[in-house]
Coordinates of C-alpha atoms and ligand atoms in Angstrom, one line a residue:
M1 CA -46.1 -29.3 8.8
R2 CA -46.2 -32.9 9.9
I3 CA -43.7 -33.1 12.7
F4 CA -45.3 -36.0 14.4
A5 CA -45.8 -38.8 11.9
S6 CA -48.1 -41.5 13.1
N7 CA -46.5 -44.6 14.4
K8 CA -43.2 -42.7 14.8
L9 CA -43.7 -41.3 18.2
F10 CA -40.7 -39.7 19.7
F11 CA -38.8 -42.7 21.1
L12 CA -37.4 -42.3 24.6
G13 CA -35.8 -45.7 25.0
A14 CA -37.2 -49.0 26.4
L15 CA -40.9 -49.4 26.5
A16 CA -42.1 -48.6 29.9
R17 CA -44.4 -51.3 31.2
L18 CA -47.2 -51.6 33.7
V19 CA -46.8 -49.5 36.8
R20 CA -50.0 -50.2 38.7
C21 CA -52.8 -52.4 37.6
T22 CA -55.3 -54.2 39.8
A23 CA -55.8 -57.9 39.5
D24 CA -58.9 -58.1 37.3
K25 CA -59.7 -59.2 33.8
C26 CA -58.4 -55.9 32.4
A27 CA -55.0 -56.3 34.1
S28 CA -53.4 -58.7 31.6
F29 CA -54.2 -56.3 28.8
G30 CA -52.7 -53.4 30.6
A31 CA -49.6 -55.4 31.5
G32 CA -49.1 -56.6 28.0
L33 CA -49.8 -53.3 26.2
S34 CA -46.8 -52.3 24.2
I35 CA -46.8 -49.0 22.3
P36 CA -43.7 -46.9 21.8
D37 CA -43.1 -44.1 24.3
T38 CA -46.2 -45.1 26.1
K39 CA -46.5 -46.3 29.7
V40 CA -49.6 -47.6 31.5
I41 CA -50.0 -45.9 34.8
A42 CA -53.3 -47.5 35.8
C43 CA -55.8 -50.0 34.6
S44 CA -58.9 -51.6 36.0
H45 CA -62.1 -53.2 35.0
E46 CA -65.0 -51.1 36.0
A47 CA -68.7 -52.0 36.2
N48 CA -71.5 -50.0 34.7
G49 CA -72.8 -47.5 37.2
T50 CA -69.6 -47.2 39.2
V51 CA -68.8 -43.7 40.4
L52 CA -65.1 -43.4 39.7
P53 CA -63.1 -41.1 42.0
L54 CA -60.4 -39.1 40.2
P55 CA -58.4 -37.8 43.2
S56 CA -55.2 -36.9 41.3
T57 CA -57.2 -34.3 39.2
V58 CA -55.9 -30.8 39.7
A59 CA -58.3 -28.2 41.2
S60 CA -58.8 -26.2 38.0
C61 CA -60.0 -29.4 36.3
G62 CA -62.5 -30.0 39.1
G63 CA -60.2 -32.0 41.4
P64 CA -59.6 -33.6 43.8
N65 CA -63.2 -34.5 44.3
L66 CA -64.1 -34.9 40.7
T67 CA -65.8 -38.2 39.8
A68 CA -66.8 -39.8 36.5
I69 CA -69.6 -42.2 35.9
I70 CA -68.9 -45.5 34.3
T71 CA -71.6 -46.0 31.7
T72 CA -71.0 -49.6 30.6
D73 CA -68.8 -52.5 31.8
L74 CA -65.4 -51.5 30.6
C75 CA -61.6 -51.7 30.9
R76 CA -60.2 -48.4 31.9
V77 CA -56.6 -47.7 31.1
V78 CA -54.6 -44.5 31.9
L79 CA -51.5 -43.9 29.8
L80 CA -48.7 -41.4 29.6
V81 CA -47.2 -40.8 26.2
A82 CA -43.8 -39.1 25.9
T83 CA -44.0 -36.6 23.0
S84 CA -40.4 -35.2 23.5
S85 CA -37.8 -35.3 26.2
S86 CA -39.6 -32.6 28.0
S87 CA -43.3 -33.2 27.4
E88 CA -46.0 -35.9 27.8
V89 CA -49.6 -36.3 27.1
Q90 CA -51.9 -38.2 29.5
L91 CA -54.5 -40.3 27.9
E92 CA -57.5 -42.2 29.3
A93 CA -59.1 -45.1 27.5
W94 CA -62.5 -46.6 28.3
L95 CA -62.9 -49.8 26.4
P96 CA -66.4 -51.4 26.6
D97 CA -66.4 -55.1 27.0
P98 CA -66.1 -56.7 23.5
D99 CA -69.7 -57.8 23.4
A100 CA -70.8 -54.2 24.0
W101 CA -68.3 -52.6 21.6
N102 CA -70.0 -50.8 18.7
T103 CA -66.9 -51.3 16.6
R104 CA -66.0 -47.6 16.7
L105 CA -63.5 -45.3 18.3
L106 CA -64.4 -41.9 19.8
A107 CA -61.7 -39.4 20.7
T108 CA -62.3 -36.2 22.6
G109 CA -60.6 -32.9 23.0
T110 CA -60.2 -30.2 25.6
G111 CA -61.6 -26.7 26.3
G112 CA -60.1 -23.2 27.0
I113 CA -56.5 -23.3 27.8
G114 CA -56.3 -27.0 27.6
G115 CA -55.5 -29.5 30.2
C116 CA -58.6 -31.2 31.5
I117 CA -59.8 -34.6 30.2
D118 CA -63.4 -34.4 28.8
Y119 CA -65.0 -37.1 30.9
P120 CA -68.7 -36.1 30.1
T121 CA -68.1 -36.9 26.4
M122 CA -66.3 -40.1 27.2
Q123 CA -69.1 -41.2 29.4
N124 CA -71.7 -40.6 26.7
G125 CA -69.5 -42.3 24.1
A126 CA -68.8 -45.4 26.2
G127 CA -72.5 -45.7 27.0
L128 CA -73.1 -45.9 23.3
G129 CA -70.5 -48.6 22.9
F130 CA -67.6 -46.5 21.6
A131 CA -64.0 -47.3 22.6
S132 CA -63.7 -43.8 24.1
F133 CA -60.6 -41.7 24.7
G134 CA -59.7 -38.5 26.5
M135 CA -56.6 -36.5 26.8
N136 CA -55.1 -33.6 28.8
A137 CA -53.5 -31.8 25.8
G138 CA -50.1 -32.1 27.4
H139 CA -50.6 -30.4 30.7
N140 CA -52.9 -30.5 33.7
G141 CA -55.1 -27.5 34.5
S142 CA -57.4 -25.0 32.9
T143 CA -56.0 -21.9 34.5
G144 CA -52.4 -20.8 35.2
F145 CA -49.3 -20.3 33.1
D146 CA -46.5 -22.2 34.8
F147 CA -47.2 -25.3 32.6
F148 CA -46.3 -23.2 29.5
L149 CA -43.5 -21.0 30.8
N150 CA -40.3 -22.0 29.1
K151 CA -41.8 -25.2 27.8
P152 CA -42.0 -25.0 24.1
E153 CA -42.7 -28.7 23.7
V154 CA -45.7 -28.5 26.1
L155 CA -46.9 -25.7 23.9
N156 CA -46.6 -27.9 20.8
D157 CA -48.7 -30.5 22.5
F158 CA -51.4 -28.0 23.3
G159 CA -51.1 -26.3 20.0
Y160 CA -51.3 -29.1 17.5
R161 CA -49.8 -32.4 18.7
S162 CA -51.9 -33.9 21.5
L163 CA -55.0 -34.9 19.4
H164 CA -52.8 -36.7 16.9
V165 CA -51.1 -38.5 19.8
E166 CA -54.5 -39.5 21.1
A167 CA -55.6 -40.7 17.7
S168 CA -52.5 -42.6 17.1
V169 CA -52.1 -44.3 20.5
G170 CA -55.9 -44.7 20.8
R171 CA -56.1 -46.6 17.5
Q172 CA -53.3 -48.9 18.7
V173 CA -54.9 -49.5 22.1
A174 CA -58.2 -50.4 20.4
E175 CA -56.5 -52.6 17.9
Q176 CA -54.8 -54.5 20.6
Y177 CA -57.8 -54.8 22.9
Y178 CA -60.3 -55.9 20.3
A179 CA -57.9 -57.7 18.0
S180 CA -59.4 -55.7 15.1
S181 CA -57.9 -53.2 12.7
S182 CA -60.9 -52.2 10.8
F183 CA -63.1 -49.8 12.7
K184 CA -64.4 -46.2 12.1
K185 CA -62.8 -43.4 14.0
Y186 CA -64.6 -40.4 15.3
Y187 CA -63.8 -37.3 17.2
A188 CA -66.0 -34.9 19.2
G189 CA -64.8 -31.6 20.6
C190 CA -66.0 -28.1 21.4
S191 CA -64.3 -24.7 21.6
T192 CA -60.6 -25.5 21.8
G193 CA -61.7 -29.0 21.0
G194 CA -63.3 -27.7 17.8
R195 CA -60.0 -26.0 16.9
Q196 CA -58.1 -29.2 17.6
G197 CA -60.4 -31.1 15.3
F198 CA -60.1 -28.7 12.3
Q199 CA -56.4 -28.5 12.7
N200 CA -56.1 -32.2 12.9
A201 CA -58.1 -32.6 9.7
H202 CA -55.6 -30.4 7.9
L203 CA -52.4 -31.8 9.5
Y204 CA -53.3 -35.5 10.0
P205 CA -56.2 -36.2 7.6
D206 CA -56.0 -39.9 8.1
D207 CA -56.7 -39.9 11.8
F208 CA -60.5 -39.7 11.7
D209 CA -63.4 -40.6 9.5
G210 CA -65.8 -38.2 11.1
L211 CA -65.4 -35.0 13.1
L212 CA -68.0 -33.3 15.3
L213 CA -66.8 -29.8 15.9
G214 CA -68.6 -27.3 18.1
S215 CA -68.1 -23.6 18.5
P216 CA -64.6 -24.0 17.1
G217 CA -61.9 -21.8 18.5
V218 CA -60.1 -21.4 15.2
N219 CA -58.2 -18.1 15.1
W220 CA -57.6 -18.8 18.8
L221 CA -55.2 -16.0 19.6
R222 CA -57.5 -13.4 18.2
I223 CA -60.5 -14.9 20.1
V224 CA -58.5 -14.6 23.3
A225 CA -57.1 -11.1 22.4
S226 CA -60.6 -9.8 21.5
K227 CA -61.5 -9.9 25.1
G228 CA -58.7 -7.6 26.0
I229 CA -59.5 -5.2 23.1
L230 CA -63.2 -5.1 23.6
T231 CA -62.9 -4.5 27.4
H232 CA -60.7 -1.5 26.6
R233 CA -63.3 -0.2 24.2
I234 CA -65.8 0.1 27.0
G235 CA -63.4 2.0 29.2
W236 CA -61.6 -0.7 31.2
P237 CA -59.5 -0.6 33.3
N238 CA -60.5 2.9 34.2
L239 CA -63.7 2.0 36.1
D240 CA -64.3 5.7 36.9
S241 CA -64.2 6.7 33.3
P242 CA -67.4 8.3 32.0
A243 CA -67.2 5.9 29.0
Y244 CA -67.1 2.8 31.2
A245 CA -70.2 0.8 30.4
A246 CA -70.1 -2.6 32.1
G247 CA -73.4 -2.4 34.0
P248 CA -75.7 -1.4 31.2
L249 CA -74.2 -3.9 28.8
D250 CA -74.8 -6.7 31.2
G251 CA -78.4 -5.7 31.4
V252 CA -79.3 -5.8 27.7
A253 CA -78.2 -9.1 26.4
D254 CA -80.7 -11.9 26.6
G255 CA -83.5 -13.5 24.6
I256 CA -83.3 -15.6 21.5
I257 CA -82.4 -13.9 18.3
D258 CA -82.8 -16.5 15.6
E259 CA -80.6 -14.8 13.0
P260 CA -78.6 -12.0 14.6
T261 CA -77.0 -10.9 11.3
R262 CA -80.5 -9.7 10.1
H263 CA -80.9 -7.3 12.9
R264 CA -79.3 -4.0 13.6
F265 CA -78.7 -2.6 17.1
D266 CA -78.1 1.1 17.8
P267 CA -77.1 1.6 21.4
Q268 CA -78.6 5.1 21.1
T269 CA -81.9 3.5 21.8
L270 CA -80.6 2.7 25.3
A271 CA -79.5 6.3 26.0
C272 CA -80.9 8.2 29.0
G273 CA -84.0 10.1 27.9
T274 CA -85.4 7.5 25.5
G275 CA -87.3 5.9 28.4
L276 CA -86.3 2.4 27.5
L277 CA -83.9 2.0 30.5
N278 CA -84.2 3.6 33.9
A279 CA -81.7 6.1 35.3
T280 CA -79.5 3.4 36.8
L281 CA -79.1 1.5 33.5
C282 CA -79.5 4.1 30.8
L283 CA -76.4 5.1 28.7
T284 CA -74.7 8.5 28.9
P285 CA -73.5 9.9 25.5
Q286 CA -69.9 8.6 26.3
Q287 CA -71.3 5.2 27.1
V288 CA -73.4 5.0 23.9
S289 CA -70.2 5.6 22.0
S290 CA -68.2 2.9 23.9
V291 CA -71.0 0.3 23.5
R292 CA -71.1 1.0 19.8
T293 CA -67.4 0.2 19.5
A294 CA -67.9 -3.0 21.5
Y295 CA -70.1 -4.3 18.7
E296 CA -67.5 -3.5 16.0
P297 CA -65.0 -6.0 14.6
I298 CA -61.4 -6.2 15.6
T299 CA -58.7 -4.9 13.3
D300 CA -55.0 -5.5 13.3
S301 CA -52.3 -2.8 13.5
G302 CA -52.6 -2.4 9.7
G303 CA -56.3 -1.6 10.0
H304 CA -57.5 -4.9 8.5
I305 CA -60.5 -6.6 10.0
V306 CA -59.2 -9.8 11.5
Y307 CA -62.0 -10.8 13.9
P308 CA -65.8 -10.3 13.4
A309 CA -68.1 -8.4 15.6
F310 CA -69.9 -10.0 18.5
E311 CA -73.4 -11.2 17.6
L312 CA -76.4 -9.2 18.9
G313 CA -77.9 -11.2 21.7
A314 CA -74.6 -12.8 22.9
S315 CA -73.8 -12.1 26.6
T316 CA -71.0 -9.5 26.9
N317 CA -69.9 -10.7 30.3
V318 CA -66.6 -12.1 29.0
F319 CA -65.4 -8.6 28.3
S320 CA -67.5 -6.4 30.5
A321 CA -67.6 -8.1 33.9
N322 CA -64.0 -7.3 34.6
Q323 CA -63.9 -6.0 38.1
Q324 CA -63.5 -7.6 41.5
N325 CA -64.6 -5.5 44.5
G326 CA -64.2 -2.3 42.6
T327 CA -60.7 -3.2 41.3
A328 CA -60.1 -3.7 37.6
K329 CA -59.4 -7.4 37.0
M330 CA -60.4 -9.4 33.9
S331 CA -62.6 -12.3 34.8
Y332 CA -61.6 -14.0 31.5
T333 CA -58.2 -15.4 32.7
I334 CA -57.0 -17.0 29.5
L335 CA -55.6 -13.8 28.1
Q336 CA -53.3 -13.1 31.1
D337 CA -52.4 -16.8 31.4
F338 CA -51.4 -17.4 27.8
W339 CA -49.6 -14.1 27.2
R340 CA -47.7 -14.6 30.4
G341 CA -46.7 -18.2 29.9
A342 CA -46.6 -18.6 26.1
V343 CA -46.3 -15.2 24.4
Y344 CA -44.2 -12.9 26.6
N345 CA -42.5 -15.4 28.9
D346 CA -43.2 -13.0 31.7
S347 CA -44.8 -14.2 34.9
T348 CA -45.8 -10.7 36.0
W349 CA -47.5 -9.4 32.8
T350 CA -51.0 -8.1 33.2
P351 CA -53.5 -7.0 30.5
E352 CA -54.3 -3.5 31.7
N353 CA -52.6 -2.0 28.7
F354 CA -53.5 -4.7 26.2
S355 CA -53.5 -3.4 22.7
T356 CA -53.6 -4.5 19.0
A357 CA -49.8 -4.6 19.1
D358 CA -50.0 -7.3 21.8
M359 CA -52.4 -9.3 19.6
D360 CA -50.3 -8.9 16.5
F361 CA -47.1 -9.9 18.4
A362 CA -48.7 -13.1 19.5
L363 CA -49.9 -13.9 16.0
A364 CA -46.4 -13.5 14.6
A365 CA -45.0 -15.9 17.2
N366 CA -48.0 -18.3 17.1
P367 CA -46.7 -20.5 20.0
G368 CA -47.2 -24.1 19.3
Q369 CA -49.1 -23.2 16.1
V370 CA -52.0 -22.6 18.3
N371 CA -53.8 -20.1 16.1
A372 CA -54.8 -22.7 13.5
W373 CA -56.6 -21.2 10.6
D374 CA -55.8 -24.2 8.4
T375 CA -58.5 -24.1 5.7
D376 CA -57.0 -26.4 3.1
L377 CA -58.8 -29.7 4.0
S378 CA -58.3 -31.3 0.6
E379 CA -56.7 -34.5 1.9
F380 CA -59.4 -35.1 4.5
H381 CA -62.0 -34.4 1.8
G382 CA -60.2 -36.6 -0.7
R383 CA -60.3 -39.6 1.6
G384 CA -64.0 -39.2 2.2
G385 CA -63.9 -37.6 5.7
K386 CA -67.0 -35.9 7.0
I387 CA -67.4 -32.8 9.3
I388 CA -70.4 -31.7 11.2
S389 CA -69.8 -28.3 12.9
Y390 CA -72.2 -26.3 15.0
H391 CA -72.1 -22.9 16.6
G392 CA -74.5 -21.2 19.0
R393 CA -75.8 -17.9 17.7
S394 CA -75.5 -16.5 21.2
D395 CA -72.0 -17.7 21.7
E396 CA -70.4 -15.2 24.1
T397 CA -66.9 -16.6 23.8
V398 CA -66.3 -17.4 20.1
T399 CA -68.4 -15.2 17.9
S400 CA -70.4 -17.4 15.6
A401 CA -69.5 -15.3 12.5
L402 CA -66.1 -16.8 12.8
S403 CA -67.6 -20.2 11.7
E404 CA -69.0 -18.5 8.6
W405 CA -65.6 -17.0 7.7
F406 CA -64.0 -20.4 8.3
Y407 CA -66.5 -22.2 6.1
S408 CA -66.0 -19.9 3.1
D409 CA -62.2 -20.1 3.5
V410 CA -62.4 -23.9 3.5
Q411 CA -64.5 -23.8 0.4
S412 CA -62.1 -21.5 -1.5
N413 CA -58.8 -23.0 -0.2
T414 CA -60.0 -26.6 -0.8
N415 CA -61.0 -25.5 -4.3
L416 CA -64.5 -26.7 -4.0
T417 CA -67.9 -25.5 -5.1
L418 CA -70.5 -24.8 -2.4
E419 CA -72.2 -28.0 -3.3
E420 CA -69.0 -30.0 -3.0
T421 CA -68.2 -28.4 0.3
R422 CA -71.7 -29.3 1.7
A423 CA -71.1 -32.9 0.6
F424 CA -68.4 -33.3 3.3
Y425 CA -68.7 -30.3 5.7
R426 CA -72.0 -29.1 7.2
L427 CA -72.3 -26.1 9.5
F428 CA -75.4 -25.7 11.7
F429 CA -76.1 -22.5 13.6
I430 CA -78.1 -22.9 16.8
P431 CA -80.3 -19.9 17.7
G432 CA -80.0 -18.9 21.3
M433 CA -77.2 -21.3 22.2
H434 CA -74.3 -20.1 24.3
H435 CA -70.8 -21.3 24.0
C436 CA -70.9 -25.1 23.4
G437 CA -74.3 -25.5 25.2
G438 CA -76.7 -23.7 27.4
G439 CA -78.7 -20.6 26.7
P440 CA -82.3 -19.7 26.0
G441 CA -82.5 -21.7 22.7
A442 CA -83.2 -25.3 22.0
W443 CA -79.5 -26.1 22.3
S444 CA -79.3 -29.8 23.3
I445 CA -78.3 -31.7 20.2
G446 CA -76.4 -34.5 21.9
N447 CA -73.5 -32.2 22.8
A448 CA -71.6 -33.2 25.9
Q449 CA -73.0 -30.6 28.2
K450 CA -76.2 -32.5 29.0
Y451 CA -75.2 -35.6 30.8
P452 CA -76.3 -38.3 30.5
Y453 CA -77.6 -38.7 27.0
D454 CA -81.4 -38.5 26.8
Q455 CA -82.3 -42.1 26.1
S456 CA -85.5 -41.0 24.3
L457 CA -83.5 -38.9 21.9
L458 CA -80.8 -41.3 20.7
D459 CA -81.4 -41.0 17.0
P460 CA -79.6 -39.1 14.2
S461 CA -82.3 -36.3 14.1
H462 CA -81.6 -35.3 17.7
N463 CA -78.1 -36.5 18.4
T464 CA -75.4 -35.0 16.3
L465 CA -72.9 -37.7 16.9
L466 CA -75.3 -40.3 15.6
A467 CA -76.0 -38.0 12.7
L468 CA -72.3 -38.0 11.9
I469 CA -72.2 -41.8 12.0
D470 CA -75.2 -42.1 9.7
W471 CA -73.4 -39.8 7.3
V472 CA -70.0 -41.5 7.4
E473 CA -71.3 -45.1 7.3
N474 CA -74.7 -44.9 5.6
D475 CA -74.1 -41.9 3.4
K476 CA -77.1 -40.1 4.9
T477 CA -76.4 -36.4 4.7
P478 CA -77.7 -34.5 7.7
E479 CA -80.0 -31.8 6.3
T480 CA -81.5 -30.7 9.6
L481 CA -81.0 -31.2 13.4
I482 CA -83.6 -31.0 16.0
G483 CA -82.6 -29.2 19.1
T484 CA -84.2 -29.8 22.5
K485 CA -84.8 -27.3 25.3
Y486 CA -85.1 -28.7 28.9
Q487 CA -87.1 -26.8 31.5
D488 CA -84.4 -27.0 34.1
D489 CA -81.4 -26.7 31.9
V490 CA -78.6 -26.4 34.3
R491 CA -75.1 -27.1 33.0
T492 CA -74.0 -29.9 35.3
V493 CA -70.6 -30.7 34.0
L494 CA -67.2 -29.1 33.6
I495 CA -67.6 -26.0 31.6
L496 CA -65.6 -26.0 28.3
V497 CA -64.6 -22.4 27.7
Ligands
NAG1 C1 -63.5 -32.5 48.8 O1 -64.3 -33.3 49.7 C2 -63.9 -33.1 51.0 C3 -64.6 -34.2 51.8 O2 -66.0 -34.1 51.6 C4 -64.1 -31.7 51.5 O3 -63.7 -31.6 52.8 C5 -63.4 -30.8 50.6 O4 -63.7 -29.4 50.9 C6 -63.7 -31.0 49.1 N1 -62.8 -30.2 48.3 C7 -63.2 -29.4 47.4 C8 -62.1 -28.7 46.6 O5 -64.4 -29.3 47.1
NAG2 C1 -75.7 -49.0 32.4 O1 -76.5 -48.8 33.5 C2 -77.6 -47.9 33.2 C3 -78.3 -47.7 34.5 O2 -78.7 -48.9 35.0 C4 -78.5 -48.5 32.1 O3 -79.5 -47.6 31.8 C5 -77.6 -48.7 30.9 O4 -78.4 -49.3 29.9 C6 -76.4 -49.6 31.2 N1 -75.6 -49.5 30.0 C7 -75.2 -50.6 29.3 C8 -74.4 -50.3 28.1 O5 -75.6 -51.7 29.7
NAG3 C1 -50.8 -34.8 34.9 O1 -51.4 -35.5 36.0 C2 -51.1 -36.9 36.0 C3 -51.8 -37.5 37.2 O2 -53.1 -37.4 37.0 C4 -49.6 -37.2 36.0 O3 -49.4 -38.5 35.9 C5 -49.0 -36.4 34.9 O4 -47.6 -36.6 34.9 C6 -49.3 -35.0 34.9 N1 -48.8 -34.3 33.7 C7 -48.1 -33.3 33.7 C8 -47.6 -32.8 32.4 O5 -47.7 -32.7 34.7
NAG4 C1 -83.7 -0.4 36.9 O1 -84.1 -1.5 36.1 C2 -83.5 -2.7 36.5 C3 -83.8 -3.8 35.5 O2 -85.2 -3.8 35.2 C4 -83.9 -3.0 37.9 O3 -83.3 -4.2 38.4 C5 -83.6 -1.9 38.9 O4 -84.1 -2.1 40.1 C6 -84.1 -0.6 38.3 N1 -83.6 0.5 39.1 C7 -84.3 1.5 39.6 C8 -83.6 2.5 40.4 O5 -85.5 1.5 39.3
NAG5 C1 -64.5 -9.2 47.8 O1 -65.0 -8.8 49.1 C2 -65.6 -9.8 49.8 C3 -66.3 -9.1 51.0 O2 -65.3 -8.3 51.7 C4 -64.6 -10.9 50.1 O3 -65.3 -11.9 50.8 C5 -64.1 -11.4 48.8 O4 -63.1 -12.4 49.1 C6 -63.5 -10.3 48.0 N1 -63.1 -10.9 46.7 C7 -61.9 -10.6 46.2 C8 -61.6 -11.3 44.9 O5 -61.1 -9.9 46.7
NAG6 C1 -37.9 -16.7 29.9 O1 -37.5 -15.8 30.9 C2 -36.5 -16.4 31.8 C3 -36.3 -15.5 32.9 O2 -36.0 -14.2 32.4 C4 -35.3 -16.8 31.0 O3 -34.4 -17.4 31.9 C5 -35.7 -17.7 29.9 O4 -34.6 -18.0 29.1 C6 -36.8 -17.1 29.0 N1 -37.2 -18.1 28.0 C7 -37.5 -17.8 26.8 C8 -38.0 -19.0 26.0 O5 -37.4 -16.7 26.3
NAG7 C1 -49.8 0.9 31.6 O1 -49.3 2.0 30.9 C2 -49.1 3.1 31.8 C3 -48.7 4.3 31.0 O2 -47.6 4.0 30.2 C4 -48.1 2.7 32.9 O3 -47.9 3.8 33.8 C5 -48.6 1.5 33.6 O4 -47.6 1.0 34.5 C6 -48.9 0.4 32.7 N1 -49.6 -0.7 33.4 C7 -49.3 -2.0 33.2 C8 -50.0 -3.0 34.1 O5 -48.4 -2.4 32.4
NAG8 C1 -56.5 -24.7 -5.8 O1 -56.3 -24.1 -7.1 C2 -55.2 -23.2 -7.2 C3 -55.3 -22.6 -8.6 O2 -55.6 -23.5 -9.6 C4 -53.9 -24.0 -7.0 O3 -52.9 -23.1 -7.0 C5 -54.0 -24.6 -5.6 O4 -52.9 -25.5 -5.3 C6 -55.3 -25.5 -5.4 N1 -55.4 -25.9 -4.1 C7 -55.7 -27.1 -3.7 C8 -55.8 -27.4 -2.3 O5 -56.0 -28.0 -4.5

């Protein structure tokens, strides 16, 4: 369904003009920018190395003290695009000075429940010379539900529209700034950003030439629902239940398992009496049983498997560490937020009784078309688009088996042989990588989480974005990627969940 055709943005009336632009060489561009339904709310020329304050950022996006680092001399433009009479998408454009522009556009997505601009990826992109764009997916904030409650158009932005708006307005901004209309367009996103990219390839196949899609949150509603279902399988919210098994589970998941699908795990080996775990951590018979079910796939009300089992070696914290000071409370907040604001329209709903029926109800409603299992990519394939996707084998949030399911569904629904599929879509599994980055494996492949880019590894073998460019522009198919592991790998940026 293509509701939002490019160049036909919902028209609210007169073009809104410059609101606030400082008097520098970027200002006349901002003042003269004319794109339907789009108003410029700030613009300024920024010098390489500037630490940019972002004081209007909401707390759940890291504000008000959040800063971004300017990585090349650039013109920064902040825009608001009206997408209906009751919704708007905030965009941020970082336009390297023309002599430093690499003649490419890079758009970025969001994580989790949506509304935080991905500054780390923009920083890396601008430093490489890309005209780089960020968006808030139509709302501000990564926790909460008020932004969705009774706001179907805001849900449409989050679900399927905001990336297309970014692509469409971003292209026009770059065309006007550089007075050029022939440049390649790329997108890089992880988690929800991965979902946004796959969905965009299906709905708006002309937006991008290359997509870099990490740990994609396709089947998003079931990913979120799985946390509620799995935590119930281990006894939550009854913390006194003999089957409750949070502590032991937290203790067993670490280490690199290169190919988790080749290993089997029987929780019986962790039972009390085997000697493997001490008396504090070992599993009672009821706990052995609940841990077993935690590693089984999710089924719908009809008994069909709809979400694969967690990989062995992935941390189970997202569904097991669900208590605060002895009271049952899910640490994974997206389930409560989304079901409150978008699924049930009930600001008091809590997940203590979450069941398969709640998951199926959400799937049937599919607010904002957020679920996105759009596996017919024939138009994107037909125009020569390329996709590099990657997924950590120790992903604790989106189980990596989902990417396998998605890949084979794309192959069959796009009517391609495996060879034809591999000629436009590659999927790399990264042993020991957590969700989007981090973990005991050699996970750094130029993903956003390690800022700034390692200058010594700016080549297509080590940097996935450069590998994608080489594929799109030089027809060099990426056969392998080399991951890097840093001794002090601390995730220093906004966490995309
Ligand atoms: C922001 O910085 C100010 C000044 O350093 C500090 O007082 C305040 O606690 C900080 N706020 C947050 C949310 O970190
Ligand atoms: C920006 O400044 C950094 C630090 O001085 C430097 O390493 C980098 O090359 C500069 N970037 C550009 C595009 O000039
Ligand atoms: C998001 O925050 C920006 C300020 O940073 C504001 O201009 C915009 O209206 C906000 N968007 C929504 C949907 O509230
Ligand atoms: C049990 O083993 C864990 C993990 O090795 C350790 O942290 C804990 O102190 C041990 N408890 C006892 C009672 O020995
Ligand atoms: C848990 O208890 C500690 C110590 O009493 C307190 O500081 C903290 O705020 C409590 N946390 C929550 C979420 O209630
Ligand atoms: C959501 O609930 C409120 C309060 O009960 C009601 O006024 C509103 O119409 C409901 N909205 C939807 C979309 O169901
Ligand atoms: C869960 O279900 C039980 C039994 O029907 C009910 O007593 C309880 O109020 C429910 N809790 C929530 C949070 O809905
Ligand atoms: C794939 O092939 C089937 C059967 O020939 C056809 O019905 C379907 O439309 C094709 N799909 C695409 C995306 O070409």
